[in-house]
């Protein structure tokens, strides 16, 4: 372990995928065990990483750097800060859980696990890249496995066109409907996902190439580039270059987040994907967007971020409300959860837009918390689908008799999604709301409304699935009885509640990553925007120019903000 | 200009690979003639042996930095020429391996097939070394002559004959353009050697002359608007010949283009950048859009090849040392992905007898290995990490953005997304659709070898490109003198200084 932890986390799934190539599909148990072992190694290493990360020291830890191409100025530069660490942990938890969730896949088991492992490893790679090239490399690498996972093991969306309410409330996904041409197939979903994400990824790549050119340093290293942001402040096309780059990077990465109006690929993709893929997709793949925006736009262009982040504050309102309403009217379990995810990602954008310690920490914790909550919901929707082969909520009902364990877990999952006290989602939500209130009161009210909506559609779905009269067609459905089936849900519930009750270490880790970043972004404005005393530390932080948090600054800051942060809870 | 033939014997060393291969070609012909009962695949292995020895000789040249010029600067052997010769010979070896099974389809002249392939390779080796306009003309026609025959080798197949005829007529037309262009350039400057032209003034006659030469070379690489022969010829030709045609002549023609644009025309860069930008944008956009409508895998790969040429032209439009590095690197990545993809096409058509995209239905069930290989080759062509094509595209974009070609890069990036669509259509057929006929597909040994080489190249270059970038950087060192102060920092290990 020790300094090579990141390599274990990143390469264990790759090694697992490589090993699987040489195993025959006729030994499904061996295939599953190899995949599970690879994921378990990765999980153990990332648990170690999470607890060995020193929040007092802060900055990038476990740094690994290998020259990769001197001509292009690329090095395999890995390292995690307080923002990357919890997301790496979330990815490996979801990978481990996802392997057990898909334990019963019969068709081409080996190939399924190979692509699942590559998908997870690529996502993990993004969270630990400190080099723009490798960030993009892993980002783009995660897209193709999605295509194959959706296309080969996904399911068609028969009910897509009936998403409207019979009373005439036409709340279809407009963009998706226009581009849909009446096709509800998984092929369509997979192709749409890949083309959408690639199209916006190349937009981000254009931004990255511009950063590379104008820094003039012949390097893609984020830690070097972030000291050179002033070089990009040159007028061009009636605005300044840094703004153009920022817009390219922001919208390029926001598509995967997915920010309204770039979201239309996401619910379609969720619905078509097999359960484990949906979990990874909603749990961590979406967070690649927020994370990459933080890593590229926030780190390299802090001043532009301060100027332009209100864009996100405006769009996130639409994300929250639009996603919430569509989820309320959707009749397909996975659509509900998919739209709920894209609605919830609006909270993260709100937390990022407010740009202070509390709200940004809340956003990062929310990413972690949402990964667990939505992972649970997708796992259970997947279970219900496996048992009944339908995702149509009106035709289901009364399943709690048949599957008591699943329905109890579902209640917990709903609670976590809504943000009940006792789950880590509560802490995150309250931090986002408290932190953003001062700067964006309207958005906070919208977010509150979003929480009410979440409550409404999740309870509606819960009632539709588990209570009420039972459809006799599904009387053969049975509960998750074996350990293999229960384990993933129990892990995610334990993490969600565990961190909800003992959030201190998670909070410290996240703060150690967020503090220097916010200090860099707000340093030109001496008085921080957080007037309610929560961000009182920012004035002390501002003379910290290097961006790497010094131990002293952290110590000054932590107690005061922690008291106030905790006071709100 | 005087031609002196009073050269030392040691000068002939520079020609050793070509001389050797010519002799070997004669040996193969004689063996074919003298031993008519010899199985034809023996001839294939005999040709491959000659090519491998030639390759070894070139490798020895490269390690010992053998370089120089011959025949009054007509023939040059520098590291770039060696690079392209290695590229061409590797392609030839892989193509011959991929042909062994296919050759049984020919009713006649099975032995001559290998001789013609080696002869075309020989012509292209001279193209890689051509250093003045006359040797460009002679070597280009020499190389194309072999292809005229090879394309129409399926005597009873109408498509093959049609493709051969189209190729021949347009090829001869291109030769006419080339000769006319050369005569104009010679009339204006009185010079034929590239490096001596660098000081010429851009008179209208000279510009028209070079435009004609560019058009003729545009035919060879298949850039829009000179691409019209490509789809039909690729479709009609025997698939191994298509494979050969899709990589080797393009590589050799790019060697000539690099020498013309960076050496002879280095001083007129502002004049030709917009021309190359326009051709590149047209090639990428037109080919990618038209490729979407294709139903035949060979036509799809033909259009994809035109689009790839558009990508390579981005590097030429950058017109720098780094741009030429990127071109060499890209061609290397393209070599493995393209030959691999065509090898899969040959293997599938051996089993099924057809080349429609529909025939790839459920290939992952019938032959997981072929489907997986095809997936990686197509994704490498599309430019998806961690495959070689991605690094190649990125290298080209980085070279171009340093020269500020923003529009071109934006178009190139959009085209990546468009191309992703039609490559994924094939992936969809292979992986998502279920096969109509689930019988497994058998692959012959040589074919497997070609696919493994393609896979190894695609993955190794994609995952660890450093040795290959070092190689291409040292191969184009000579351009650093011609193309002004290069913005590229060239950190070279002590062992690589050349």
Tab-separated table of N, CA, C and O in Angstrom, chain A residues 21 67-72 74 107-108 111 115 133 136-138 140-141 143-144 147-148 150-152 186-187 190-191 194-196 198-200 202-203 205-206 209-210 212-214 218 220, chain B residues 322 364-365 368 372 375 379 384-386 390-391 394-395 397-398 401-404 406 409-410 413 416-417 420-421 424-425 427-428 431-434 462-466 469-470 473 489 491:
chain	number	residue	atom	x	y	z
A	21	UNK	N	-10.194	-11.915	-19.907
A	21	UNK	CA	-10.097	-12.256	-21.334
A	21	UNK	C	-9.689	-13.711	-21.494
A	21	UNK	O	-10.128	-14.403	-22.412
A	67	UNK	N	6.675	9.971	-16.569
A	67	UNK	CA	6.713	10.618	-17.889
A	67	UNK	C	6.057	9.690	-18.898
A	67	UNK	O	6.293	8.485	-18.894
A	68	UNK	N	5.251	10.239	-19.758
A	68	UNK	CA	4.529	9.400	-20.705
A	68	UNK	C	4.872	9.776	-22.139
A	68	UNK	O	5.075	8.939	-22.980
A	69	UNK	N	4.895	11.068	-22.417
A	69	UNK	CA	5.337	11.505	-23.740
A	69	UNK	C	5.991	12.868	-23.576
A	69	UNK	O	5.317	13.844	-23.247
A	70	UNK	N	7.284	12.912	-23.791
A	70	UNK	CA	7.971	14.187	-23.592
A	70	UNK	C	7.667	15.155	-24.724
A	70	UNK	O	7.621	16.355	-24.512
A	71	UNK	N	7.445	14.622	-25.933
A	71	UNK	CA	7.173	15.523	-27.053
A	71	UNK	C	5.899	16.322	-26.832
A	71	UNK	O	5.817	17.489	-27.170
A	72	UNK	N	4.897	15.660	-26.291
A	72	UNK	CA	3.610	16.326	-26.105
A	72	UNK	C	3.465	16.912	-24.707
A	72	UNK	O	2.492	17.587	-24.425
A	74	UNK	N	3.202	15.194	-21.769
A	74	UNK	CA	2.194	14.454	-21.015
A	74	UNK	C	2.897	13.566	-20.001
A	74	UNK	O	3.896	12.920	-20.331
A	107	UNK	N	-26.063	-14.070	-19.991
A	107	UNK	CA	-25.603	-13.922	-21.370
A	107	UNK	C	-24.246	-13.234	-21.406
A	107	UNK	O	-24.104	-12.104	-20.953
A	108	UNK	N	-23.246	-13.921	-21.953
A	108	UNK	CA	-21.918	-13.360	-22.129
A	108	UNK	C	-21.407	-12.689	-20.847
A	108	UNK	O	-21.024	-11.521	-20.821
A	111	UNK	N	-17.858	-11.007	-20.901
A	111	UNK	CA	-17.779	-9.710	-21.573
A	111	UNK	C	-18.423	-8.621	-20.734
A	111	UNK	O	-17.915	-7.506	-20.658
A	115	UNK	N	-16.359	-5.192	-19.523
A	115	UNK	CA	-16.712	-3.799	-19.832
A	115	UNK	C	-17.075	-3.034	-18.569
A	115	UNK	O	-16.779	-1.843	-18.454
A	133	UNK	N	-4.453	15.781	-20.122
A	133	UNK	CA	-4.545	14.744	-21.145
A	133	UNK	C	-5.169	13.489	-20.570
A	133	UNK	O	-6.087	12.920	-21.146
A	136	UNK	N	-8.872	13.719	-19.846
A	136	UNK	CA	-9.684	13.524	-21.037
A	136	UNK	C	-9.623	12.069	-21.511
A	136	UNK	O	-10.619	11.492	-21.941
A	137	UNK	N	-8.453	11.498	-21.418
A	137	UNK	CA	-8.208	10.120	-21.832
A	137	UNK	C	-9.171	9.169	-21.122
A	137	UNK	O	-9.908	8.400	-21.742
A	138	UNK	N	-9.220	9.265	-19.798
A	138	UNK	CA	-10.095	8.377	-19.038
A	138	UNK	C	-11.563	8.742	-19.236
A	138	UNK	O	-12.435	7.873	-19.258
A	140	UNK	N	-13.014	9.993	-21.922
A	140	UNK	CA	-13.492	9.476	-23.202
A	140	UNK	C	-13.530	7.947	-23.179
A	140	UNK	O	-14.371	7.315	-23.804
A	141	UNK	N	-12.618	7.361	-22.425
A	141	UNK	CA	-12.548	5.912	-22.350
A	141	UNK	C	-13.776	5.330	-21.657
A	141	UNK	O	-14.116	4.175	-21.881
A	143	UNK	N	-16.766	6.193	-22.118
A	143	UNK	CA	-17.988	6.307	-22.912
A	143	UNK	C	-18.278	5.015	-23.687
A	143	UNK	O	-19.408	4.540	-23.729
A	144	UNK	N	-17.226	4.430	-24.296
A	144	UNK	CA	-17.454	3.269	-25.164
A	144	UNK	C	-17.985	2.055	-24.393
A	144	UNK	O	-18.917	1.392	-24.855
A	147	UNK	N	-21.602	2.212	-24.214
A	147	UNK	CA	-22.323	1.833	-25.440
A	147	UNK	C	-22.576	0.325	-25.459
A	147	UNK	O	-23.693	-0.130	-25.696
A	148	UNK	N	-21.514	-0.429	-25.177
A	148	UNK	CA	-21.658	-1.882	-25.272
A	148	UNK	C	-22.525	-2.418	-24.147
A	148	UNK	O	-23.335	-3.324	-24.353
A	150	UNK	N	-24.952	-0.911	-22.599
A	150	UNK	CA	-26.353	-0.603	-22.887
A	150	UNK	C	-26.874	-1.463	-24.029
A	150	UNK	O	-27.974	-1.997	-23.980
A	151	UNK	N	-26.049	-1.551	-25.064
A	151	UNK	CA	-26.526	-2.226	-26.261
A	151	UNK	C	-26.672	-3.723	-26.065
A	151	UNK	O	-27.618	-4.332	-26.557
A	152	UNK	N	-25.721	-4.337	-25.358
A	152	UNK	CA	-25.734	-5.793	-25.280
A	152	UNK	C	-26.594	-6.314	-24.145
A	152	UNK	O	-27.220	-7.347	-24.272
A	186	UNK	N	-32.945	0.125	-27.111
A	186	UNK	CA	-31.710	0.326	-26.362
A	186	UNK	C	-30.583	0.778	-27.287
A	186	UNK	O	-29.714	1.535	-26.887
A	187	UNK	N	-30.633	0.326	-28.565
A	187	UNK	CA	-29.605	0.766	-29.510
A	187	UNK	C	-29.655	2.280	-29.654
A	187	UNK	O	-28.622	2.949	-29.698
A	190	UNK	N	-28.228	3.852	-26.566
A	190	UNK	CA	-26.776	3.728	-26.479
A	190	UNK	C	-26.097	4.677	-27.453
A	190	UNK	O	-25.134	5.377	-27.102
A	191	UNK	N	-26.615	4.718	-28.683
A	191	UNK	CA	-26.000	5.590	-29.681
A	191	UNK	C	-26.136	7.057	-29.283
A	191	UNK	O	-25.203	7.847	-29.420
A	194	UNK	N	-23.588	7.874	-26.568
A	194	UNK	CA	-22.201	8.004	-27.022
A	194	UNK	C	-22.012	9.271	-27.842
A	194	UNK	O	-21.066	10.028	-27.632
A	195	UNK	N	-22.941	9.523	-28.765
A	195	UNK	CA	-22.752	10.693	-29.624
A	195	UNK	C	-22.865	11.978	-28.825
A	195	UNK	O	-22.087	12.909	-29.002
A	196	UNK	N	-23.814	12.010	-27.917
A	196	UNK	CA	-23.981	13.204	-27.084
A	196	UNK	C	-22.724	13.467	-26.269
A	196	UNK	O	-22.183	14.569	-26.266
A	198	UNK	N	-19.701	12.250	-26.653
A	198	UNK	CA	-18.501	12.529	-27.446
A	198	UNK	C	-18.553	13.941	-28.013
A	198	UNK	O	-17.536	14.635	-28.055
A	199	UNK	N	-19.739	14.349	-28.460
A	199	UNK	CA	-19.838	15.686	-29.040
A	199	UNK	C	-19.430	16.736	-28.026
A	199	UNK	O	-18.691	17.670	-28.340
A	200	UNK	N	-19.898	16.570	-26.785
A	200	UNK	CA	-19.529	17.583	-25.799
A	200	UNK	C	-18.119	17.373	-25.279
A	200	UNK	O	-17.464	18.330	-24.884
A	202	UNK	N	-15.590	16.611	-27.125
A	202	UNK	CA	-14.653	17.306	-28.009
A	202	UNK	C	-14.726	18.819	-27.807
A	202	UNK	O	-13.733	19.514	-28.025
A	203	UNK	N	-15.881	19.313	-27.371
A	203	UNK	CA	-15.950	20.737	-27.017
A	203	UNK	C	-14.982	21.018	-25.870
A	203	UNK	O	-14.193	21.967	-25.907
A	205	UNK	N	-12.440	19.231	-25.155
A	205	UNK	CA	-11.072	19.017	-25.643
A	205	UNK	C	-10.551	20.271	-26.335
A	205	UNK	O	-9.384	20.625	-26.209
A	206	UNK	N	-11.437	20.956	-27.052
A	206	UNK	CA	-11.031	22.224	-27.679
A	206	UNK	C	-10.562	23.196	-26.601
A	206	UNK	O	-9.519	23.852	-26.753
A	209	UNK	N	-7.189	22.105	-25.392
A	209	UNK	CA	-6.118	22.428	-26.346
A	209	UNK	C	-5.787	23.919	-26.309
A	209	UNK	O	-4.622	24.309	-26.429
A	210	UNK	N	-6.818	24.749	-26.128
A	210	UNK	CA	-6.548	26.189	-26.045
A	210	UNK	C	-5.743	26.517	-24.793
A	210	UNK	O	-4.835	27.357	-24.830
A	212	UNK	N	-3.667	24.549	-23.401
A	212	UNK	CA	-2.316	24.050	-23.705
A	212	UNK	C	-1.559	25.060	-24.547
A	212	UNK	O	-0.405	25.377	-24.292
A	213	UNK	N	-2.227	25.593	-25.564
A	213	UNK	CA	-1.518	26.523	-26.452
A	213	UNK	C	-1.154	27.803	-25.720
A	213	UNK	O	-0.025	28.259	-25.780
A	214	UNK	N	-2.137	28.391	-25.018
A	214	UNK	CA	-1.882	29.733	-24.500
A	214	UNK	C	-1.066	29.738	-23.226
A	214	UNK	O	-0.534	30.763	-22.848
A	218	UNK	N	3.973	23.851	-23.028
A	218	UNK	CA	4.145	22.524	-23.592
A	218	UNK	C	3.909	21.445	-22.543
A	218	UNK	O	4.632	20.471	-22.447
A	220	UNK	N	0.589	19.419	-20.118
A	220	UNK	CA	-0.823	19.263	-19.786
A	220	UNK	C	-1.027	19.170	-18.271
A	220	UNK	O	-2.112	18.856	-17.818
B	322	UNK	N	6.748	19.808	-35.983
B	322	UNK	CA	5.861	18.997	-35.174
B	322	UNK	C	4.719	18.430	-36.015
B	322	UNK	O	4.284	17.295	-35.802
B	364	UNK	N	-19.989	-11.115	-32.878
B	364	UNK	CA	-19.408	-11.404	-31.569
B	364	UNK	C	-19.827	-12.774	-31.064
B	364	UNK	O	-19.165	-13.346	-30.208
B	365	UNK	N	-20.944	-13.307	-31.593
B	365	UNK	CA	-21.335	-14.671	-31.209
B	365	UNK	C	-20.607	-15.693	-32.076
B	365	UNK	O	-20.276	-16.777	-31.627
B	368	UNK	N	-15.888	-14.335	-31.357
B	368	UNK	CA	-15.617	-13.235	-30.425
B	368	UNK	C	-14.288	-12.550	-30.712
B	368	UNK	O	-14.162	-11.330	-30.568
B	372	UNK	N	-13.999	-8.625	-31.478
B	372	UNK	CA	-13.248	-7.774	-30.547
B	372	UNK	C	-12.152	-7.037	-31.297
B	372	UNK	O	-11.934	-5.824	-31.084
B	375	UNK	N	-13.659	-4.319	-33.302
B	375	UNK	CA	-14.066	-3.234	-32.411
B	375	UNK	C	-12.884	-2.319	-32.123
B	375	UNK	O	-12.971	-1.094	-32.267
B	379	UNK	N	-12.468	1.517	-33.351
B	379	UNK	CA	-12.381	2.573	-32.349
B	379	UNK	C	-11.065	3.327	-32.486
B	379	UNK	O	-11.007	4.530	-32.230
B	384	UNK	N	-10.509	6.732	-30.245
B	384	UNK	CA	-10.982	6.562	-28.873
B	384	UNK	C	-9.807	6.088	-28.020
B	384	UNK	O	-9.100	5.160	-28.425
B	385	UNK	N	-9.560	6.708	-26.880
B	385	UNK	CA	-8.492	6.200	-26.022
B	385	UNK	C	-8.850	4.834	-25.467
B	385	UNK	O	-10.038	4.546	-25.325
B	386	UNK	N	-7.926	3.993	-25.125
B	386	UNK	CA	-6.468	4.176	-25.136
B	386	UNK	C	-5.828	3.615	-26.393
B	386	UNK	O	-4.806	2.960	-26.295
B	390	UNK	N	-6.208	7.524	-31.204
B	390	UNK	CA	-6.469	8.683	-30.342
B	390	UNK	C	-5.212	9.525	-30.175
B	390	UNK	O	-5.238	10.756	-30.316
B	391	UNK	N	-4.090	8.859	-29.902
B	391	UNK	CA	-2.848	9.608	-29.718
B	391	UNK	C	-2.480	10.307	-31.030
B	391	UNK	O	-2.036	11.454	-31.037
B	394	UNK	N	-4.643	13.312	-31.462
B	394	UNK	CA	-4.262	14.355	-30.510
B	394	UNK	C	-2.948	15.009	-30.929
B	394	UNK	O	-2.793	16.229	-30.858
B	395	UNK	N	-2.012	14.195	-31.392
B	395	UNK	CA	-0.715	14.710	-31.832
B	395	UNK	C	-0.930	15.735	-32.949
B	395	UNK	O	-0.369	16.837	-32.951
B	397	UNK	N	-3.676	17.407	-33.635
B	397	UNK	CA	-4.363	18.606	-33.154
B	397	UNK	C	-3.415	19.510	-32.380
B	397	UNK	O	-3.477	20.732	-32.490
B	398	UNK	N	-2.545	18.904	-31.582
B	398	UNK	CA	-1.607	19.719	-30.809
B	398	UNK	C	-0.683	20.469	-31.765
B	398	UNK	O	-0.424	21.671	-31.595
B	401	UNK	N	-2.762	23.269	-33.316
B	401	UNK	CA	-3.181	24.393	-32.464
B	401	UNK	C	-1.992	25.291	-32.159
B	401	UNK	O	-2.142	26.489	-31.955
B	402	UNK	N	-0.796	24.736	-32.211
B	402	UNK	CA	0.375	25.592	-32.009
B	402	UNK	C	0.534	26.583	-33.150
B	402	UNK	O	1.145	27.616	-32.995
B	403	UNK	N	-0.017	26.228	-34.319
B	403	UNK	CA	0.026	27.156	-35.450
B	403	UNK	C	-1.257	27.979	-35.531
B	403	UNK	O	-1.446	28.736	-36.477
B	404	UNK	N	-2.153	27.790	-34.580
B	404	UNK	CA	-3.364	28.611	-34.541
B	404	UNK	C	-4.414	28.278	-35.585
B	404	UNK	O	-5.164	29.150	-36.007
B	406	UNK	N	-7.456	27.231	-35.728
B	406	UNK	CA	-8.601	26.889	-34.866
B	406	UNK	C	-9.772	26.304	-35.647
B	406	UNK	O	-10.389	25.340	-35.218
B	409	UNK	N	-9.187	22.729	-36.552
B	409	UNK	CA	-9.278	21.822	-35.411
B	409	UNK	C	-10.736	21.632	-35.016
B	409	UNK	O	-11.163	20.509	-34.732
B	410	UNK	N	-11.502	22.727	-35.039
B	410	UNK	CA	-12.912	22.592	-34.673
B	410	UNK	C	-13.605	21.627	-35.632
B	410	UNK	O	-14.340	20.734	-35.201
B	413	UNK	N	-12.539	18.093	-34.886
B	413	UNK	CA	-13.160	17.539	-33.683
B	413	UNK	C	-14.609	17.140	-33.947
B	413	UNK	O	-15.059	16.073	-33.507
B	416	UNK	N	-14.758	13.883	-35.671
B	416	UNK	CA	-14.553	12.699	-34.830
B	416	UNK	C	-15.911	12.162	-34.392
B	416	UNK	O	-16.169	10.957	-34.418
B	417	UNK	N	-16.801	13.085	-34.020
B	417	UNK	CA	-18.114	12.652	-33.530
B	417	UNK	C	-18.919	12.026	-34.666
B	417	UNK	O	-19.552	10.985	-34.490
B	420	UNK	N	-17.642	8.636	-35.382
B	420	UNK	CA	-18.018	7.712	-34.325
B	420	UNK	C	-19.324	7.003	-34.676
B	420	UNK	O	-19.504	5.825	-34.393
B	421	UNK	N	-20.246	7.753	-35.306
B	421	UNK	CA	-21.557	7.188	-35.600
B	421	UNK	C	-21.435	5.987	-36.530
B	421	UNK	O	-21.956	4.911	-36.236
B	424	UNK	N	-19.711	3.005	-35.074
B	424	UNK	CA	-20.549	2.320	-34.080
B	424	UNK	C	-21.681	1.542	-34.729
B	424	UNK	O	-22.189	0.591	-34.146
B	425	UNK	N	-22.091	1.938	-35.936
B	425	UNK	CA	-23.110	1.156	-36.643
B	425	UNK	C	-22.584	-0.262	-36.867
B	425	UNK	O	-23.288	-1.254	-36.665
B	427	UNK	N	-20.190	-1.653	-35.093
B	427	UNK	CA	-20.099	-2.263	-33.761
B	427	UNK	C	-21.455	-2.784	-33.331
B	427	UNK	O	-21.579	-3.873	-32.767
B	428	UNK	N	-22.479	-2.014	-33.643
B	428	UNK	CA	-23.838	-2.433	-33.282
B	428	UNK	C	-24.182	-3.749	-33.969
B	428	UNK	O	-24.692	-4.677	-33.332
B	431	UNK	N	-22.092	-6.569	-32.226
B	431	UNK	CA	-22.274	-6.897	-30.816
B	431	UNK	C	-23.721	-6.962	-30.388
B	431	UNK	O	-24.078	-7.760	-29.534
B	432	UNK	N	-24.554	-6.079	-30.911
B	432	UNK	CA	-25.904	-5.979	-30.355
B	432	UNK	C	-26.871	-6.885	-31.104
B	432	UNK	O	-27.679	-7.580	-30.504
B	433	UNK	N	-26.774	-6.906	-32.444
B	433	UNK	CA	-27.718	-7.721	-33.201
B	433	UNK	C	-27.358	-9.201	-33.079
B	433	UNK	O	-26.193	-9.561	-32.977
B	434	UNK	N	-28.382	-10.006	-33.141
B	434	UNK	CA	-28.162	-11.449	-33.050
B	434	UNK	C	-27.888	-12.013	-34.445
B	434	UNK	O	-28.462	-11.539	-35.426
B	462	UNK	N	-0.926	2.997	-28.488
B	462	UNK	CA	-1.876	3.801	-27.726
B	462	UNK	C	-1.505	3.920	-26.268
B	462	UNK	O	-1.686	4.965	-25.648
B	463	UNK	N	-0.961	2.854	-25.695
B	463	UNK	CA	-0.712	2.869	-24.258
B	463	UNK	C	0.675	3.414	-23.937
B	463	UNK	O	0.862	4.115	-22.950
B	464	UNK	N	1.649	3.104	-24.783
B	464	UNK	CA	2.984	3.607	-24.491
B	464	UNK	C	3.609	4.193	-25.757
B	464	UNK	O	4.393	3.535	-26.439
B	465	UNK	N	3.246	5.411	-26.131
B	465	UNK	CA	3.700	5.954	-27.416
B	465	UNK	C	5.111	6.518	-27.412
B	465	UNK	O	5.618	6.847	-28.476
B	466	UNK	N	5.727	6.621	-26.243
B	466	UNK	CA	7.010	7.333	-26.172
B	466	UNK	C	8.053	6.844	-27.191
B	466	UNK	O	8.640	7.661	-27.910
B	469	UNK	N	7.018	8.096	-30.625
B	469	UNK	CA	7.163	9.538	-30.847
B	469	UNK	C	8.636	9.898	-30.972
B	469	UNK	O	9.008	10.736	-31.779
B	470	UNK	N	9.493	9.237	-30.188
B	470	UNK	CA	10.926	9.485	-30.330
B	470	UNK	C	11.384	9.178	-31.745
B	470	UNK	O	12.158	9.928	-32.342
B	473	UNK	N	10.104	11.764	-34.240
B	473	UNK	CA	10.757	13.060	-34.051
B	473	UNK	C	12.154	13.028	-34.653
B	473	UNK	O	12.586	13.964	-35.329
B	489	UNK	N	9.671	21.746	-28.871
B	489	UNK	CA	10.858	21.432	-28.106
B	489	UNK	C	11.174	19.970	-28.381
B	489	UNK	O	10.294	19.128	-28.320
B	491	UNK	N	13.195	17.213	-27.036
B	491	UNK	CA	14.121	16.601	-26.091
B	491	UNK	C	14.508	15.222	-26.612
B	491	UNK	O	13.663	14.377	-26.838
